[in-house]
């Protein structure tokens, strides 16, 4: 089984921030989850380097455009390992392989009679790199603003158009037959009502600047940045060679995006693809936006959250955990210091960390670090094992719907229940009265710590693996085939505290 997952490719007009990190980590969580299920996973990210917005940013910094995009693209690339993400490819839209793929897609659309030359006249937002109808804008004095308050400019130029209007009914049919192609449900509904509102042909080339991929056979035009950018998902797997192994194995893919770029991915992109005889994406998930202490994050307000700063302050796994446990995935969330401290202390220090720390130190001090395996369970033990199985099933069900917060919650319910079990069974008392039973209680608890840690690998790969190291769990057994009660004994390594408290 294969799983192809992509992040949006990031504009190189500014350095990476929390919003970008969020999209990338979300993909890493799903990629790691599918790897634990033994899927063949391909995880793509990269940078979106053409268009007016990027060209303007280079001009503002008085840098040659190519040098400018090289520098910022490298910054995005360097950020990935810092976020604990393991990717398979990093694509840049200024690479030759991509220019060739985008031009091939264009030529295919032309060959299929999907493109015509005409004139475009209308509103354009450089910030969104998007065309707007006047009805979608807010009038302010003599000018118009986008819903998010940005200025638009009136452009009038010769332009190639894609026959998007031809695809209105086909898209509706497709989404009716594939209700899981867009998630969450509210985003699916948003797309359906947008399509029902009517689709106009889409301008797909520009003539007033040069920083883009040349339109085949017409040097006056560069491609509209979105047709160029969306094509990256095909470039990485070898387009235009649709018969190569990678393409056959991984397409169609799963696109993780933010809610602001839903229209491009869920309407334009599947229409381009169908028009080029390629299957539409398997699934598009649109996540929400983060605010900073209640305020919209923006360059002009100066409240952009730097991933380096917060990760250096709280720890990588702590941030990954907070971002995906705190907010139902798909909703907007607020990044606040108070919420972080509460969440990390309650779940990581007091629940997971505390269980691991007290059990492993107890084993080292009182059992010579050695716990024998056991399969003679009491009724209470069996109940806990049943509860573990139930939580693992729920965890999977939620992960398969990208309800990442709910999946994490299942593991923490299991950990809480295990803390209660330990308090009730009290191995520190059994030490004096029944050493065999003490061993068995510890054995079951270690198994639950092991299984919970495997389930938490996608979220907190480093910490979960450190805990599995303390438990001496074989590297080859750190996957979902091993969410069982081991038949081996446990030998505990010297424990170190993993989750310090935050003040
Ligand atoms: N280049 C386009 C995507 C092309 S994909 C073929 C683009 N780039 S972007 O850099 O502006 O944004 C990338 C992603 O970051 C988007 O999914 C966007 O939703 C996300 N975020 C930007 N700010 C964000 C928050 N404050 N919170 C969460 N995510 C946000 O769009």
Short mmCIF file of C-alpha atoms and ligand atoms in Angstrom, two decimals:
data_model
loop_
_atom_site.label_atom_id
_atom_site.label_comp_id
_atom_site.label_asym_id
_atom_site.label_seq_id
_atom_site.Cartn_x
_atom_site.Cartn_y
_atom_site.Cartn_z
CA UNK A 1 0.00 0.00 0.00
CA UNK A 2 1.26 3.49 -0.77
CA UNK A 3 0.63 6.94 0.64
CA UNK A 4 1.71 10.15 -1.12
CA UNK A 5 1.43 13.26 1.03
CA UNK A 6 2.25 16.85 0.13
CA UNK A 7 2.50 20.17 1.95
CA UNK A 8 1.63 23.37 0.13
CA UNK A 9 4.83 24.70 -1.42
CA UNK A 10 5.77 27.84 0.44
CA UNK A 11 6.15 31.29 -1.09
CA UNK A 12 9.68 32.53 -0.70
CA UNK A 13 8.64 36.14 -0.13
CA UNK A 14 9.39 35.79 3.58
CA UNK A 15 11.00 33.34 5.98
CA UNK A 16 9.09 30.33 7.32
CA UNK A 17 6.81 30.83 10.33
CA UNK A 18 4.49 28.85 12.58
CA UNK A 19 1.78 28.57 9.90
CA UNK A 20 4.20 26.87 7.51
CA UNK A 21 5.61 24.68 10.27
CA UNK A 22 2.07 23.60 11.11
CA UNK A 23 1.31 22.36 7.57
CA UNK A 24 4.64 20.54 7.39
CA UNK A 25 4.36 18.86 10.81
CA UNK A 26 0.78 17.79 10.03
CA UNK A 27 2.10 15.95 6.97
CA UNK A 28 4.97 14.47 8.94
CA UNK A 29 2.53 13.08 11.52
CA UNK A 30 0.45 11.40 8.85
CA UNK A 31 3.53 10.19 6.97
CA UNK A 32 4.94 8.60 10.11
CA UNK A 33 1.56 7.14 11.00
CA UNK A 34 1.28 5.40 7.62
CA UNK A 35 4.89 4.19 7.92
CA UNK A 36 3.99 2.53 11.24
CA UNK A 37 1.23 0.76 9.31
CA UNK A 38 3.87 -0.46 6.83
CA UNK A 39 2.70 1.73 3.94
CA UNK A 40 5.18 2.84 1.33
CA UNK A 41 5.17 6.57 2.07
CA UNK A 42 6.31 9.48 -0.10
CA UNK A 43 6.35 12.90 1.56
CA UNK A 44 6.91 16.02 -0.55
CA UNK A 45 7.42 19.65 0.38
CA UNK A 46 9.16 22.58 -1.25
CA UNK A 47 9.04 26.21 -2.30
CA UNK A 48 6.84 28.25 -4.63
CA UNK A 49 9.24 30.73 -6.19
CA UNK A 50 7.59 32.48 -9.13
CA UNK A 51 5.05 35.28 -9.47
CA UNK A 52 4.71 38.94 -8.69
CA UNK A 53 4.67 38.60 -4.94
CA UNK A 54 8.08 36.89 -4.86
CA UNK A 55 9.51 39.19 -7.52
CA UNK A 56 8.39 42.24 -5.51
CA UNK A 57 9.93 40.85 -2.32
CA UNK A 58 13.27 40.39 -4.10
CA UNK A 59 13.08 43.96 -5.40
CA UNK A 60 12.29 45.33 -1.95
CA UNK A 61 15.35 43.64 -0.54
CA UNK A 62 17.49 44.95 -3.43
CA UNK A 63 18.59 41.45 -4.32
CA UNK A 64 18.81 39.71 -7.64
CA UNK A 65 15.64 37.59 -7.84
CA UNK A 66 17.42 34.27 -8.36
CA UNK A 67 19.81 34.90 -5.44
CA UNK A 68 16.89 35.95 -3.30
CA UNK A 69 14.84 32.81 -3.96
CA UNK A 70 17.92 30.58 -3.55
CA UNK A 71 18.50 31.99 -0.09
CA UNK A 72 14.93 31.78 1.21
CA UNK A 73 14.32 28.39 -0.33
CA UNK A 74 17.41 27.13 1.51
CA UNK A 75 16.00 28.56 4.77
CA UNK A 76 12.79 26.57 4.23
CA UNK A 77 14.81 23.44 3.48
CA UNK A 78 16.87 23.87 6.65
CA UNK A 79 13.73 24.27 8.73
CA UNK A 80 12.46 20.76 7.92
CA UNK A 81 14.86 18.65 10.03
CA UNK A 82 14.55 21.25 12.78
CA UNK A 83 10.81 20.46 12.85
CA UNK A 84 11.65 16.76 13.17
CA UNK A 85 10.21 16.06 9.72
CA UNK A 86 11.43 13.31 7.40
CA UNK A 87 10.73 14.13 3.77
CA UNK A 88 11.39 12.25 0.53
CA UNK A 89 11.76 15.21 -1.80
CA UNK A 90 12.07 18.99 -1.64
CA UNK A 91 10.89 20.67 -4.80
CA UNK A 92 11.63 24.16 -6.06
CA UNK A 93 9.53 25.61 -8.85
CA UNK A 94 12.63 27.25 -10.35
CA UNK A 95 14.21 23.84 -11.01
CA UNK A 96 14.45 22.60 -14.58
CA UNK A 97 12.57 19.38 -13.86
CA UNK A 98 9.65 21.51 -12.74
CA UNK A 99 9.73 23.95 -15.64
CA UNK A 100 9.62 20.98 -18.02
CA UNK A 101 6.72 19.37 -16.16
CA UNK A 102 4.68 22.59 -16.00
CA UNK A 103 5.23 23.23 -19.70
CA UNK A 104 4.26 19.64 -20.50
CA UNK A 105 1.05 20.05 -18.49
CA UNK A 106 0.31 23.26 -20.37
CA UNK A 107 0.93 21.60 -23.74
CA UNK A 108 -1.30 18.70 -22.78
CA UNK A 109 -4.10 21.12 -21.89
CA UNK A 110 -3.60 22.86 -25.21
CA UNK A 111 -3.63 19.56 -27.06
CA UNK A 112 -6.92 18.72 -25.31
CA UNK A 113 -8.38 22.05 -26.44
CA UNK A 114 -8.68 23.44 -22.91
CA UNK A 115 -6.85 26.74 -23.45
CA UNK A 116 -7.58 29.83 -25.57
CA UNK A 117 -6.02 33.29 -25.96
CA UNK A 118 -8.07 36.38 -25.08
CA UNK A 119 -7.87 39.48 -22.84
CA UNK A 120 -8.25 39.68 -19.09
CA UNK A 121 -9.58 42.73 -17.35
CA UNK A 122 -10.29 42.66 -13.64
CA UNK A 123 -9.08 42.72 -10.04
CA UNK A 124 -5.95 40.95 -8.89
CA UNK A 125 -4.47 40.50 -5.43
CA UNK A 126 -0.70 40.11 -5.45
CA UNK A 127 -0.71 38.96 -1.84
CA UNK A 128 -3.07 36.07 -2.62
CA UNK A 129 -1.85 35.75 -6.24
CA UNK A 130 -5.56 35.51 -7.08
CA UNK A 131 -8.14 37.05 -9.41
CA UNK A 132 -11.28 38.38 -7.77
CA UNK A 133 -14.75 39.30 -8.93
CA UNK A 134 -15.97 42.65 -7.68
CA UNK A 135 -18.77 40.84 -5.83
CA UNK A 136 -16.13 39.04 -3.73
CA UNK A 137 -14.49 42.28 -2.60
CA UNK A 138 -15.30 44.94 -0.02
CA UNK A 139 -15.70 48.49 -1.31
CA UNK A 140 -13.74 51.09 0.60
CA UNK A 141 -13.99 54.61 -0.78
CA UNK A 142 -12.84 54.41 -4.39
CA UNK A 143 -10.91 51.22 -3.92
CA UNK A 144 -11.68 47.60 -3.16
CA UNK A 145 -10.22 45.25 -0.56
CA UNK A 146 -10.18 41.45 -0.26
CA UNK A 147 -12.09 39.85 2.64
CA UNK A 148 -8.82 39.73 4.58
CA UNK A 149 -8.31 43.46 4.05
CA UNK A 150 -5.64 43.46 1.35
CA UNK A 151 -5.51 45.77 -1.60
CA UNK A 152 -6.25 44.61 -5.12
CA UNK A 153 -5.11 46.11 -8.39
CA UNK A 154 -6.96 46.44 -11.69
CA UNK A 155 -5.16 44.58 -14.44
CA UNK A 156 -5.85 44.57 -18.15
CA UNK A 157 -3.73 42.39 -20.40
CA UNK A 158 -3.68 39.73 -23.03
CA UNK A 159 -4.04 36.38 -21.34
CA UNK A 160 -4.51 32.69 -21.96
CA UNK A 161 -7.62 31.23 -20.38
CA UNK A 162 -8.37 27.76 -19.12
CA UNK A 163 -11.89 26.57 -19.92
CA UNK A 164 -12.84 26.10 -16.30
CA UNK A 165 -16.53 26.69 -17.06
CA UNK A 166 -16.61 23.37 -18.95
CA UNK A 167 -15.75 21.54 -15.74
CA UNK A 168 -18.48 22.79 -13.44
CA UNK A 169 -20.77 19.77 -13.81
CA UNK A 170 -17.96 17.25 -13.98
CA UNK A 171 -16.53 18.59 -10.71
CA UNK A 172 -19.91 18.43 -9.02
CA UNK A 173 -20.43 14.87 -10.20
CA UNK A 174 -16.96 13.94 -9.05
CA UNK A 175 -17.47 15.36 -5.58
CA UNK A 176 -20.91 13.82 -5.25
CA UNK A 177 -19.40 10.43 -5.99
CA UNK A 178 -16.36 11.09 -3.79
CA UNK A 179 -17.59 12.83 -0.66
CA UNK A 180 -14.29 11.99 1.09
CA UNK A 181 -12.19 13.83 -1.45
CA UNK A 182 -12.32 17.02 0.67
CA UNK A 183 -12.15 17.23 4.46
CA UNK A 184 -13.33 18.43 6.93
CA UNK A 185 -16.97 18.22 5.85
CA UNK A 186 -17.50 21.98 6.25
CA UNK A 187 -14.79 22.59 3.62
CA UNK A 188 -16.39 20.06 1.31
CA UNK A 189 -19.67 21.97 1.58
CA UNK A 190 -17.88 25.25 0.94
CA UNK A 191 -16.39 23.90 -2.28
CA UNK A 192 -19.69 22.47 -3.48
CA UNK A 193 -21.50 25.76 -2.98
CA UNK A 194 -18.70 27.66 -4.70
CA UNK A 195 -18.94 25.39 -7.74
CA UNK A 196 -22.72 25.67 -7.75
CA UNK A 197 -22.32 29.45 -7.78
CA UNK A 198 -20.90 29.07 -11.30
CA UNK A 199 -17.35 28.73 -12.64
CA UNK A 200 -15.89 31.22 -15.09
CA UNK A 201 -12.93 30.52 -17.35
CA UNK A 202 -9.68 31.21 -15.55
CA UNK A 203 -6.88 33.50 -16.66
CA UNK A 204 -3.71 31.38 -16.58
CA UNK A 205 -0.98 33.62 -17.99
CA UNK A 206 0.50 37.07 -17.37
CA UNK A 207 2.37 39.46 -19.63
CA UNK A 208 3.30 42.38 -17.39
CA UNK A 209 6.25 40.75 -15.65
CA UNK A 210 8.72 37.99 -16.49
CA UNK A 211 9.39 36.07 -13.26
CA UNK A 212 7.61 32.84 -14.15
CA UNK A 213 7.69 29.80 -16.39
CA UNK A 214 7.43 30.66 -20.07
CA UNK A 215 4.27 29.62 -21.84
CA UNK A 216 5.26 27.13 -24.58
CA UNK A 217 5.47 28.84 -27.98
CA UNK A 218 4.71 32.36 -26.75
CA UNK A 219 7.58 34.21 -25.09
CA UNK A 220 5.41 37.19 -24.15
CA UNK A 221 3.53 35.18 -21.54
CA UNK A 222 4.57 33.57 -18.30
CA UNK A 223 2.28 31.07 -16.59
CA UNK A 224 -0.03 32.23 -13.83
CA UNK A 225 1.80 31.25 -10.64
CA UNK A 226 -0.91 28.89 -9.42
CA UNK A 227 -0.92 26.61 -12.46
CA UNK A 228 2.88 26.51 -12.17
CA UNK A 229 2.76 25.87 -8.41
CA UNK A 230 0.07 23.17 -8.37
CA UNK A 231 1.97 21.19 -10.95
CA UNK A 232 4.78 20.63 -8.40
CA UNK A 233 2.79 17.69 -7.02
CA UNK A 234 3.20 15.93 -10.36
CA UNK A 235 6.78 17.03 -11.06
CA UNK A 236 8.18 15.30 -8.02
CA UNK A 237 6.83 11.91 -9.07
CA UNK A 238 8.18 12.18 -12.59
CA UNK A 239 5.52 13.91 -14.69
CA UNK A 240 5.21 14.04 -17.72
CA UNK A 241 6.25 10.41 -17.67
CA UNK A 242 2.98 9.09 -16.27
CA UNK A 243 4.06 5.51 -16.87
CA UNK A 244 7.07 5.60 -14.59
CA UNK A 245 7.00 3.47 -11.45
CA UNK A 246 6.84 6.34 -8.98
CA UNK A 247 3.96 8.06 -10.71
CA UNK A 248 1.97 4.85 -10.98
CA UNK A 249 2.62 3.96 -7.38
CA UNK A 250 1.92 7.30 -5.74
CA UNK A 251 -0.62 9.22 -7.81
CA UNK A 252 -3.24 10.31 -6.79
CA UNK A 253 -1.88 11.91 -3.65
CA UNK A 254 -3.13 13.53 -0.47
CA UNK A 255 -2.80 17.32 -0.27
CA UNK A 256 -2.55 18.96 3.12
CA UNK A 257 -3.35 22.67 2.82
CA UNK A 258 -4.52 25.67 4.84
CA UNK A 259 -8.13 26.78 4.51
CA UNK A 260 -7.08 29.91 2.57
CA UNK A 261 -5.93 27.92 -0.45
CA UNK A 262 -8.86 25.54 -0.73
CA UNK A 263 -10.30 26.98 -3.93
CA UNK A 264 -7.04 26.55 -5.84
CA UNK A 265 -6.66 22.95 -4.72
CA UNK A 266 -10.23 21.73 -4.73
CA UNK A 267 -11.51 23.48 -7.86
CA UNK A 268 -8.75 24.63 -10.22
CA UNK A 269 -6.41 21.72 -9.59
CA UNK A 270 -8.82 18.80 -10.14
CA UNK A 271 -10.16 20.61 -13.22
CA UNK A 272 -6.65 21.03 -14.67
CA UNK A 273 -5.94 17.40 -13.93
CA UNK A 274 -9.12 16.00 -15.44
CA UNK A 275 -8.62 18.24 -18.45
CA UNK A 276 -5.14 16.73 -18.84
CA UNK A 277 -6.47 13.14 -18.50
CA UNK A 278 -5.02 12.71 -15.00
CA UNK A 279 -6.96 11.55 -11.92
CA UNK A 280 -7.82 14.24 -9.36
CA UNK A 281 -6.14 14.10 -5.92
CA UNK A 282 -7.26 11.36 -3.55
CA UNK A 283 -8.01 13.71 -0.69
CA UNK A 284 -7.54 17.35 0.24
CA UNK A 285 -7.52 18.30 3.91
CA UNK A 286 -7.79 22.00 4.77
CA UNK A 287 -6.54 22.91 8.24
CA UNK A 288 -7.32 26.05 10.21
CA UNK A 289 -5.24 29.10 11.05
CA UNK A 290 -3.32 30.02 14.18
CA UNK A 291 -3.60 33.34 15.94
CA UNK A 292 -1.00 34.68 18.39
CA UNK A 293 -2.43 35.41 21.87
CA UNK A 294 -5.79 36.05 20.20
CA UNK A 295 -4.47 38.28 17.41
CA UNK A 296 -4.30 37.59 13.69
CA UNK A 297 -0.69 36.81 12.77
CA UNK A 298 0.75 39.25 10.27
CA UNK A 299 4.00 40.78 9.14
CA UNK A 300 2.68 44.30 9.58
CA UNK A 301 1.56 43.71 13.18
CA UNK A 302 4.98 42.12 13.75
CA UNK A 303 3.62 39.15 15.70
CA UNK A 304 4.86 36.37 13.47
CA UNK A 305 5.79 33.26 15.45
CA UNK A 306 9.30 32.06 14.66
CA UNK A 307 9.48 28.25 14.84
CA UNK A 308 13.13 28.39 15.95
CA UNK A 309 12.27 30.59 18.88
CA UNK A 310 9.37 28.53 20.24
CA UNK A 311 11.08 25.17 19.68
CA UNK A 312 14.24 26.37 21.40
CA UNK A 313 12.10 27.58 24.26
CA UNK A 314 9.69 24.65 24.78
CA UNK A 315 11.27 21.72 22.92
CA UNK A 316 10.45 20.21 19.56
CA UNK A 317 8.18 17.38 20.66
CA UNK A 318 6.47 19.66 23.12
CA UNK A 319 5.53 22.07 20.32
CA UNK A 320 4.49 19.27 17.96
CA UNK A 321 2.34 17.87 20.75
CA UNK A 322 0.80 21.20 21.70
CA UNK A 323 -0.10 22.16 18.13
CA UNK A 324 -1.88 18.90 17.44
CA UNK A 325 -3.39 18.08 20.82
CA UNK A 326 -4.68 21.49 21.76
CA UNK A 327 -6.87 22.27 18.75
CA UNK A 328 -9.27 19.98 16.85
CA UNK A 329 -7.45 19.51 13.56
CA UNK A 330 -9.27 21.54 10.93
CA UNK A 331 -10.27 24.33 13.36
CA UNK A 332 -8.49 27.61 14.04
CA UNK A 333 -6.32 27.76 17.14
CA UNK A 334 -4.74 30.30 19.42
CA UNK A 335 -1.09 30.10 20.34
CA UNK A 336 -0.78 31.31 23.90
CA UNK A 337 1.91 30.82 26.51
CA UNK A 338 -0.64 29.99 29.20
CA UNK A 339 -2.28 27.29 27.09
CA UNK A 340 1.10 25.74 26.28
CA UNK A 341 2.21 25.52 29.90
CA UNK A 342 -1.12 24.02 30.99
CA UNK A 343 -1.21 21.47 28.23
CA UNK A 344 2.41 20.36 28.55
CA UNK A 345 2.30 20.09 32.32
CA UNK A 346 -1.02 18.26 32.48
CA UNK A 347 -0.44 15.74 29.72
CA UNK A 348 3.29 15.34 29.33
CA UNK A 349 4.74 15.96 32.79
CA UNK A 350 1.92 14.78 35.04
CA UNK A 351 0.47 11.97 32.98
CA UNK A 352 2.84 10.34 30.45
CA UNK A 353 6.16 11.51 31.92
CA UNK A 354 5.14 10.73 35.47
CA UNK A 355 3.99 7.21 34.62
CA UNK A 356 7.19 6.43 32.74
CA UNK A 357 9.43 7.97 35.36
CA UNK A 358 7.91 6.34 38.41
CA UNK A 359 7.60 2.89 36.85
CA UNK A 360 11.03 2.74 35.28
CA UNK A 361 12.84 4.09 38.37
CA UNK A 362 10.87 1.66 40.52
CA UNK A 363 11.95 -1.23 38.27
CA UNK A 364 15.58 -0.17 38.44
CA UNK A 365 15.57 0.29 42.21
CA UNK A 366 13.49 -2.67 43.25
CA UNK A 367 13.68 -5.29 40.52
CA UNK A 368 17.28 -5.03 39.43
CA UNK A 369 15.95 -3.45 36.18
CA UNK A 370 14.48 -6.78 35.17
CA UNK A 371 10.79 -7.67 34.73
CA UNK A 372 9.75 -11.17 33.72
CA UNK A 373 7.06 -11.69 31.12
CA UNK A 374 3.70 -12.97 32.21
CA UNK A 375 0.48 -14.04 30.62
CA UNK A 376 -1.54 -14.89 33.72
CA UNK A 377 -3.71 -11.83 33.97
CA UNK A 378 -6.23 -10.99 36.66
CA UNK A 379 -9.65 -9.62 35.81
CA UNK A 380 -8.43 -6.07 36.45
CA UNK A 381 -5.47 -6.64 34.14
CA UNK A 382 -7.72 -8.03 31.43
CA UNK A 383 -9.99 -5.00 31.69
CA UNK A 384 -7.02 -2.73 31.19
CA UNK A 385 -5.86 -4.77 28.19
CA UNK A 386 -9.34 -4.53 26.69
CA UNK A 387 -9.34 -0.79 27.28
CA UNK A 388 -5.97 -0.55 25.52
CA UNK A 389 -7.31 -2.42 22.49
CA UNK A 390 -10.35 -0.19 22.39
CA UNK A 391 -8.23 2.96 22.54
CA UNK A 392 -5.91 1.67 19.82
CA UNK A 393 -8.91 1.01 17.55
CA UNK A 394 -10.26 4.49 18.21
CA UNK A 395 -6.81 6.01 17.67
CA UNK A 396 -6.68 4.39 14.23
CA UNK A 397 -10.20 5.36 13.31
CA UNK A 398 -9.47 9.00 14.15
CA UNK A 399 -6.09 9.05 12.41
CA UNK A 400 -7.69 7.72 9.26
CA UNK A 401 -9.92 10.81 9.32
CA UNK A 402 -7.00 13.12 10.25
CA UNK A 403 -8.64 13.80 13.63
CA UNK A 404 -5.15 13.99 15.07
CA UNK A 405 -6.19 15.66 18.34
CA UNK A 406 -8.72 12.90 19.01
CA UNK A 407 -6.17 10.18 18.28
CA UNK A 408 -3.75 11.72 20.75
CA UNK A 409 -6.51 12.01 23.30
CA UNK A 410 -7.15 8.26 23.07
CA UNK A 411 -3.54 7.53 24.02
CA UNK A 412 -3.72 9.91 26.97
CA UNK A 413 -6.95 8.32 28.17
CA UNK A 414 -5.10 5.02 28.16
CA UNK A 415 -2.18 6.55 30.06
CA UNK A 416 -4.51 8.10 32.67
CA UNK A 417 -6.24 4.78 33.16
CA UNK A 418 -2.85 3.13 33.62
CA UNK A 419 -1.87 5.70 36.23
CA UNK A 420 -5.05 4.80 38.10
CA UNK A 421 -4.25 1.09 37.73
CA UNK A 422 -0.79 1.61 39.21
CA UNK A 423 -2.15 3.64 42.12
CA UNK A 424 -4.67 0.92 42.87
CA UNK A 425 -2.35 -2.05 42.43
CA UNK A 426 0.41 -0.20 44.32
CA UNK A 427 3.53 -2.22 43.43
CA UNK A 428 5.38 -0.42 46.26
CA UNK A 429 3.10 -2.31 48.72
CA UNK A 430 3.25 -5.56 46.76
CA UNK A 431 7.03 -5.45 47.18
CA UNK A 432 6.52 -6.47 50.79
CA UNK A 433 3.59 -8.83 50.33
CA UNK A 434 3.58 -10.43 46.87
CA UNK A 435 6.63 -10.01 44.65
CA UNK A 436 5.20 -12.14 41.85
CA UNK A 437 2.16 -9.95 41.58
CA UNK A 438 4.38 -6.87 41.75
CA UNK A 439 6.29 -8.19 38.73
CA UNK A 440 3.07 -8.83 36.81
CA UNK A 441 1.66 -5.37 37.49
CA UNK A 442 4.91 -3.81 36.30
CA UNK A 443 5.01 -6.07 33.26
CA UNK A 444 1.55 -5.00 32.13
CA UNK A 445 2.33 -1.34 32.81
CA UNK A 446 5.55 -1.50 30.79
CA UNK A 447 3.60 -3.01 27.91
CA UNK A 448 1.14 -0.18 27.98
CA UNK A 449 3.93 2.38 28.12
CA UNK A 450 5.52 0.64 25.12
CA UNK A 451 2.30 0.53 23.12
CA UNK A 452 1.34 4.11 23.95
CA UNK A 453 4.83 5.26 22.97
CA UNK A 454 4.57 3.50 19.61
CA UNK A 455 1.24 5.26 19.04
CA UNK A 456 2.90 8.57 19.93
CA UNK A 457 5.85 8.16 17.53
CA UNK A 458 4.09 10.17 14.79
CA UNK A 459 3.50 13.08 17.16
CA UNK A 460 6.65 13.07 19.30
CA UNK A 461 9.16 10.87 17.46
CA UNK A 462 12.15 11.82 19.55
CA UNK A 463 10.61 11.49 23.02
CA UNK A 464 8.62 8.36 22.19
CA UNK A 465 11.77 6.69 20.89
CA UNK A 466 13.76 7.78 23.95
CA UNK A 467 11.16 6.08 26.13
CA UNK A 468 11.25 2.97 23.94
CA UNK A 469 15.05 3.05 24.32
CA UNK A 470 14.69 3.07 28.12
CA UNK A 471 12.44 0.02 27.76
CA UNK A 472 14.97 -1.59 25.39
CA UNK A 473 12.33 -2.13 22.72
CA UNK A 474 13.91 -3.46 19.56
CA UNK A 475 13.89 -0.93 16.70
CA UNK A 476 12.25 -3.47 14.40
CA UNK A 477 9.35 -3.77 16.85
CA UNK A 478 8.44 -0.11 16.88
CA UNK A 479 5.40 -0.38 14.64
CA UNK A 480 1.72 -1.26 14.80
CA UNK A 481 2.29 -5.00 14.36
CA UNK A 482 3.70 -4.85 17.88
CA UNK A 483 0.85 -3.13 19.70
CA UNK A 484 0.45 -6.33 21.71
CA UNK A 485 1.48 -7.72 25.08
CA UNK A 486 5.10 -8.83 24.60
CA UNK A 487 6.16 -12.38 25.17
CA UNK A 488 9.64 -11.17 26.18
CA UNK A 489 11.00 -10.01 29.51
CA UNK A 490 11.83 -6.33 30.00
CA UNK A 491 15.28 -5.05 30.83
CA UNK A 492 15.15 -1.39 31.80
CA UNK A 493 17.90 1.09 31.04
CA UNK A 494 18.64 3.95 33.38
CA UNK A 495 15.69 6.32 33.10
CA UNK A 496 16.12 10.04 32.43
CA UNK A 497 13.29 12.54 32.85
CA UNK A 498 11.82 13.25 29.40
CA UNK A 499 9.26 15.99 30.04
CA UNK A 500 10.35 18.65 32.54
CA UNK A 501 7.65 20.88 34.03
CA UNK A 502 7.09 24.35 32.54
CA UNK A 503 6.59 27.27 34.93
N1 LIG B 1 2.48 29.11 -2.34
C1 LIG B 1 1.16 28.91 -1.91
C2 LIG B 1 0.79 27.44 -1.92
C3 LIG B 1 0.98 26.75 -3.23
S1 LIG B 1 0.61 25.07 -3.13
C4 LIG B 1 0.64 24.50 -4.70
C5 LIG B 1 0.98 29.47 -0.51
N2 LIG B 1 2.08 29.65 0.21
S2 LIG B 1 2.15 30.32 1.66
O1 LIG B 1 3.53 30.29 2.01
O2 LIG B 1 1.53 31.60 1.63
O3 LIG B 1 1.28 29.49 2.65
C6 LIG B 1 1.52 28.15 2.85
C7 LIG B 1 0.64 27.54 3.90
O4 LIG B 1 0.86 28.15 5.16
C8 LIG B 1 -0.84 27.64 3.60
O5 LIG B 1 -1.42 26.35 3.70
C9 LIG B 1 -1.37 28.52 4.70
O6 LIG B 1 -2.66 28.14 5.08
C10 LIG B 1 -0.39 28.24 5.82
N3 LIG B 1 -0.43 29.32 6.81
C11 LIG B 1 0.04 30.59 6.69
N4 LIG B 1 -0.25 31.27 7.84
C12 LIG B 1 -0.91 30.47 8.70
C13 LIG B 1 -1.36 30.57 10.02
N5 LIG B 1 -1.29 31.70 10.72
N6 LIG B 1 -1.86 29.44 10.61
C14 LIG B 1 -1.89 28.23 9.97
N7 LIG B 1 -1.47 28.10 8.72
C15 LIG B 1 -1.16 29.23 7.99
O7 LIG B 1 -0.14 29.72 -0.11
#
